[in-house]
Amino acid sequence: MSTYFLIPCMIFFHILDDYKLQAGVLAMLKQRSYWEKEAPDRMYRYDYLMALAMHSLSWGFMIMLPIAIYNGFNVGMAYVVAFIVNAAIHFVVDDLKANRHKINLIVDQCIHLVQILVTAVLFIVR
């Protein structure tokens, strides 16, 4: 894969995962308000965190996939750390937007795009 194609590919997979793959049920399930309304029992009060975690892991995988391809699937500990850090940041940012209402979609997406750019640069200059 060309270095020049890496970032556009990562951005495409970001768009695919953040918009298309979570459309519908996952977008609802990662919102605390959904569970409060549809399953108000205390036993379900943290279930939104699982949906948020699954989406964050999926997103982390999708943006790291082009890097794995770029490196011929020869990934090491740096790849694993970048995957975990990106998924964790995505989790926090999406929670700030969907549940805490501290940021809007524009800020959310700008943070994710910065994640992609920083991650790509880190793996390109290695």
Backbone as JSON, one array per atom type, in Angstrom:
{
  "sequence": "MSTYFLIPCMIFFHILDDYKLQAGVLAMLKQRSYWEKEAPDRMYRYDYLMALAMHSLSWGFMIMLPIAIYNGFNVGMAYVVAFIVNAAIHFVVDDLKANRHKINLIVDQCIHLVQILVTAVLFIVR",
  "N": [[0.85, -1.18, 0.0], [0.53, 2.2, -0.79], [2.14, 4.95, 0.79], [0.85, 7.37, 0.5], [-1.75, 6.63, 0.25], [-2.51, 5.63, 2.65], [-3.54, 7.34, 4.81], [-5.98, 8.43, 3.62], [-7.32, 5.98, 3.34], [-7.55, 5.12, 6.01], [-9.22, 7.15, 6.95], [-11.49, 6.66, 5.4], [-12.25, 4.13, 6.43], [-12.81, 4.93, 9.01], [-15.07, 6.57, 8.58], [-16.8, 4.63, 7.56], [-17.05, 2.86, 9.79], [-17.85, 4.57, 11.91], [-20.18, 5.73, 11.03], [-21.75, 4.09, 9.16], [-21.58, 1.33, 10.09], [-22.4, 1.46, 12.75], [-24.89, 2.41, 12.58], [-28.28, 2.57, 13.46], [-29.17, 0.07, 15.68], [-26.81, -0.14, 17.34], [-25.98, 2.51, 17.66], [-28.05, 3.44, 19.24], [-27.89, 1.74, 21.49], [-25.5, 2.49, 22.74], [-26.08, 4.69, 24.15], [-26.8, 6.01, 27.23], [-29.31, 7.06, 27.91], [-31.09, 5.6, 26.34], [-31.18, 3.09, 27.62], [-32.15, 3.85, 30.11], [-34.72, 4.57, 29.45], [-35.81, 2.37, 27.97], [-35.09, 0.06, 29.41], [-35.38, 0.29, 32.39], [-34.66, -0.97, 34.77], [-32.37, -1.41, 37.47], [-30.39, -3.27, 36.99], [-29.6, -2.99, 34.38], [-28.32, -0.59, 34.15], [-25.68, 0.04, 33.45], [-25.28, -1.06, 30.99], [-25.02, 0.32, 28.6], [-22.37, 0.94, 28.48], [-21.08, -1.36, 27.6], [-21.94, -1.58, 24.93], [-20.83, 0.78, 23.98], [-18.12, 0.21, 24.39], [-17.79, -1.99, 22.63], [-18.28, -0.76, 20.16], [-16.16, 1.06, 20.16], [-13.92, -0.65, 20.13], [-14.34, -1.89, 17.67], [-14.11, 0.33, 15.97], [-11.46, 1.07, 16.52], [-10.13, -1.18, 15.5], [-10.83, -0.97, 12.79], [-9.59, 1.45, 11.96], [-6.98, 0.81, 12.34], [-6.53, -1.3, 10.67], [-5.73, -0.55, 7.94], [-3.09, 0.19, 8.53], [-1.98, -2.2, 9.36], [-2.13, -3.6, 6.95], [-0.48, -1.94, 5.41], [1.95, -2.46, 6.63], [2.38, -5.04, 5.88], [1.02, -6.9, 7.44], [2.73, -7.39, 9.48], [2.78, -6.87, 12.5], [3.5, -5.43, 15.68], [4.18, -4.89, 19.17], [3.89, -2.1, 19.33], [1.83, -1.62, 17.57], [-0.29, -2.95, 18.86], [-0.46, -1.44, 21.22], [-1.12, 1.09, 20.12], [-3.6, 0.45, 19.01], [-5.12, -0.15, 21.35], [-4.94, 2.29, 22.76], [-6.15, 4.05, 20.9], [-8.76, 2.94, 20.78], [-9.55, 3.33, 23.43], [-9.49, 6.14, 23.66], [-11.44, 6.73, 21.76], [-13.68, 5.62, 23.01], [-13.95, 7.29, 25.31], [-14.33, 9.82, 24.11], [-16.68, 9.39, 22.56], [-18.44, 8.84, 24.64], [-18.45, 11.3, 25.94], [-19.79, 12.77, 24.03], [-22.24, 11.34, 23.42], [-23.42, 10.67, 25.89], [-22.69, 12.32, 28.1], [-22.98, 14.78, 27.05], [-21.12, 16.84, 26.57], [-19.58, 17.56, 24.42], [-19.96, 18.3, 20.91], [-20.96, 16.85, 17.7], [-19.15, 17.81, 15.8], [-16.78, 18.41, 17.24], [-16.29, 15.87, 18.29], [-15.8, 14.38, 15.88], [-13.58, 15.78, 14.88], [-11.66, 15.21, 16.83], [-11.42, 12.43, 16.45], [-10.4, 12.39, 13.83], [-7.94, 13.64, 14.26], [-6.8, 11.67, 15.87], [-6.5, 9.66, 13.94], [-4.68, 10.88, 12.13], [-2.4, 11.33, 13.76], [-1.81, 8.69, 14.54], [-1.29, 7.52, 12.02], [0.97, 9.01, 11.18], [2.81, 8.3, 13.18], [3.26, 5.62, 12.51], [4.18, 5.78, 9.92], [6.59, 7.18, 10.02], [8.26, 5.49, 11.4]],
  "CA": [[0.0, 0.0, 0.0], [1.26, 3.45, -0.87], [2.07, 5.85, 1.95], [-0.13, 8.42, 0.21], [-3.09, 6.05, 0.32], [-2.75, 5.17, 4.01], [-4.44, 8.22, 5.56], [-7.35, 8.39, 3.07], [-7.9, 4.67, 3.64], [-7.92, 5.16, 7.43], [-10.38, 8.04, 7.08], [-12.63, 5.94, 4.84], [-12.69, 3.11, 7.4], [-13.41, 5.69, 10.12], [-16.42, 6.94, 8.15], [-17.56, 3.38, 7.46], [-17.37, 2.32, 11.11], [-18.51, 5.54, 12.79], [-21.5, 6.09, 10.51], [-22.52, 2.99, 8.56], [-21.63, 0.1, 10.87], [-23.11, 1.61, 14.02], [-26.23, 2.94, 12.31], [-29.36, 1.75, 13.99], [-29.23, -0.42, 17.05], [-25.61, 0.15, 18.14], [-26.02, 3.93, 17.99], [-28.98, 3.59, 20.37], [-27.44, 0.99, 22.67], [-24.37, 3.14, 23.43], [-26.6, 5.86, 24.86], [-27.37, 5.72, 28.55], [-30.73, 7.44, 27.91], [-31.86, 4.5, 25.77], [-31.37, 2.07, 28.65], [-33.01, 4.42, 31.16], [-36.1, 4.58, 28.95], [-36.28, 1.06, 27.52], [-34.81, -0.99, 30.41], [-35.06, 1.11, 33.57], [-34.2, -1.79, 35.9], [-30.99, -1.1, 37.88], [-29.47, -4.27, 36.47], [-29.18, -2.59, 33.03], [-27.89, 0.81, 34.17], [-24.35, 0.23, 32.85], [-25.18, -1.82, 29.75], [-24.59, 1.19, 27.52], [-20.9, 0.93, 28.45], [-20.66, -2.49, 26.77], [-22.15, -1.19, 23.53], [-19.82, 1.81, 23.71], [-16.83, -0.49, 24.29], [-17.76, -2.79, 21.4], [-18.12, 0.17, 19.04], [-14.81, 1.61, 20.23], [-13.0, -1.7, 19.67], [-14.56, -2.03, 16.23], [-13.53, 1.52, 15.34], [-10.0, 0.95, 16.63], [-9.7, -2.19, 14.55], [-11.0, -0.47, 11.43], [-8.59, 2.46, 11.57], [-5.66, 0.18, 12.4], [-6.42, -2.28, 9.59], [-4.85, -0.09, 6.87], [-1.69, 0.18, 8.99], [-1.56, -3.6, 9.3], [-1.91, -3.89, 5.53], [0.7, -1.14, 5.02], [3.13, -3.14, 7.17], [2.35, -6.45, 5.47], [0.5, -7.63, 8.6], [3.82, -7.59, 10.43], [2.46, -5.93, 13.57], [4.14, -5.75, 16.95], [3.62, -4.3, 20.38], [3.49, -0.71, 19.05], [0.51, -1.73, 16.93], [-1.25, -3.33, 19.91], [-0.62, -0.27, 22.09], [-1.86, 2.11, 19.36], [-4.99, -0.03, 18.92], [-5.76, 0.01, 22.65], [-5.04, 3.73, 23.05], [-7.17, 4.63, 20.02], [-10.08, 2.46, 21.21], [-9.87, 3.98, 24.71], [-9.82, 7.54, 23.37], [-12.73, 6.74, 21.08], [-14.67, 5.35, 24.05], [-14.13, 8.5, 26.12], [-14.88, 10.89, 23.26], [-18.07, 9.08, 22.25], [-19.21, 8.99, 25.88], [-18.61, 12.74, 26.14], [-20.79, 13.26, 23.08], [-23.54, 10.65, 23.46], [-24.01, 10.52, 27.23], [-22.43, 13.46, 29.0], [-23.36, 15.98, 26.28], [-20.08, 17.86, 26.79], [-19.06, 17.96, 23.12], [-20.89, 18.04, 19.81], [-20.47, 15.95, 16.67], [-17.98, 18.4, 15.14], [-15.62, 18.19, 18.12], [-16.11, 14.41, 18.29], [-15.18, 13.96, 14.63], [-12.24, 16.38, 14.8], [-10.77, 14.42, 17.7], [-11.17, 11.15, 15.78], [-9.52, 12.64, 12.69], [-6.6, 13.86, 14.81], [-6.31, 10.34, 16.24], [-6.08, 8.98, 12.71], [-3.47, 11.52, 11.6], [-1.27, 11.05, 14.67], [-1.5, 7.27, 14.42], [-0.66, 7.28, 10.72], [2.32, 9.59, 11.2], [3.65, 7.47, 14.04], [3.63, 4.39, 11.83], [4.87, 6.11, 8.67], [7.98, 7.63, 10.29], [9.01, 4.47, 12.15]],
  "C": [[0.89, 1.23, 0.0], [1.09, 4.27, 0.4], [1.0, 6.92, 1.73], [-1.57, 7.93, 0.3], [-3.48, 5.68, 1.76], [-3.77, 6.04, 4.74], [-5.84, 8.27, 4.95], [-8.06, 7.06, 3.36], [-8.36, 4.62, 5.11], [-9.16, 6.02, 7.64], [-11.63, 7.36, 6.52], [-13.15, 4.91, 5.83], [-13.29, 3.76, 8.65], [-14.86, 6.03, 9.78], [-17.32, 5.7, 8.11], [-17.99, 2.88, 8.84], [-18.19, 3.3, 11.95], [-19.92, 5.9, 12.31], [-22.3, 4.87, 10.04], [-22.67, 1.79, 9.51], [-22.35, 0.25, 12.21], [-24.5, 2.2, 13.83], [-27.28, 1.99, 12.88], [-29.17, 1.37, 15.44], [-28.0, -0.04, 17.88], [-25.57, 1.62, 18.56], [-26.95, 4.19, 19.17], [-28.43, 2.95, 21.63], [-26.29, 1.66, 23.41], [-24.79, 4.41, 24.16], [-27.27, 5.44, 26.16], [-28.87, 6.0, 28.57], [-31.61, 6.35, 27.31], [-32.18, 3.47, 26.84], [-32.26, 2.58, 29.78], [-34.48, 4.38, 30.75], [-36.62, 3.17, 28.67], [-36.08, -0.07, 28.53], [-34.41, -0.31, 31.72], [-34.6, 0.33, 34.81], [-32.73, -1.49, 36.19], [-29.97, -2.07, 37.27], [-28.91, -3.87, 35.09], [-28.53, -1.21, 32.99], [-26.52, 1.05, 33.55], [-24.2, -0.51, 31.52], [-24.74, -0.97, 28.57], [-23.07, 1.19, 27.39], [-20.38, -0.23, 27.6], [-20.81, -2.17, 25.3], [-21.12, -0.15, 23.11], [-18.44, 1.18, 23.55], [-16.73, -1.29, 23.0], [-17.59, -1.9, 20.18], [-16.7, 0.72, 19.01], [-13.76, 0.6, 19.76], [-13.12, -1.91, 18.17], [-13.91, -0.87, 15.48], [-12.0, 1.45, 15.38], [-9.45, -0.06, 15.64], [-9.74, -1.65, 13.12], [-9.93, 0.55, 11.05], [-7.18, 1.88, 11.6], [-5.46, -0.84, 11.28], [-5.56, -1.79, 8.42], [-3.36, -0.07, 7.27], [-1.15, -1.25, 8.97], [-1.28, -4.0, 7.85], [-0.64, -3.2, 5.04], [1.99, -1.83, 5.47], [3.15, -4.63, 6.84], [1.9, -7.37, 6.59], [1.6, -8.03, 9.58], [3.65, -6.56, 11.54], [3.12, -6.4, 14.86], [3.45, -5.06, 18.1], [3.17, -2.86, 20.16], [2.1, -0.67, 18.43], [-0.57, -2.01, 17.99], [-1.52, -2.14, 20.83], [-1.43, 0.82, 21.39], [-3.33, 1.73, 19.24], [-5.73, 0.23, 20.23], [-5.96, 1.48, 22.99], [-6.13, 4.37, 22.2], [-8.57, 4.19, 20.42], [-10.49, 3.16, 22.51], [-10.25, 5.45, 24.5], [-11.18, 7.63, 22.7], [-13.87, 6.53, 22.08], [-14.99, 6.62, 24.84], [-14.81, 9.6, 25.32], [-16.35, 10.62, 22.93], [-18.96, 9.19, 23.48], [-19.45, 10.48, 26.17], [-19.68, 13.32, 25.23], [-22.17, 12.64, 23.36], [-24.21, 10.66, 24.83], [-23.83, 11.72, 28.14], [-22.78, 14.79, 28.35], [-22.41, 17.16, 26.54], [-19.48, 18.36, 25.48], [-20.1, 17.64, 22.05], [-20.23, 17.14, 18.78], [-19.21, 16.5, 15.99], [-16.72, 18.16, 15.96], [-15.28, 16.7, 18.15], [-15.35, 13.97, 17.04], [-13.78, 14.56, 14.45], [-11.24, 15.61, 15.66], [-10.44, 13.09, 17.02], [-10.25, 11.32, 14.58], [-8.08, 12.93, 13.15], [-5.99, 12.53, 15.26], [-5.76, 9.61, 15.02], [-4.78, 9.56, 12.19], [-2.25, 11.22, 12.46], [-0.85, 9.59, 14.55], [-0.78, 6.97, 13.11], [0.77, 7.8, 10.71], [3.26, 8.76, 12.04], [4.12, 6.19, 13.33], [4.34, 4.63, 10.51], [6.34, 6.44, 8.94], [8.8, 6.62, 11.05], [10.16, 3.96, 11.37]]
}
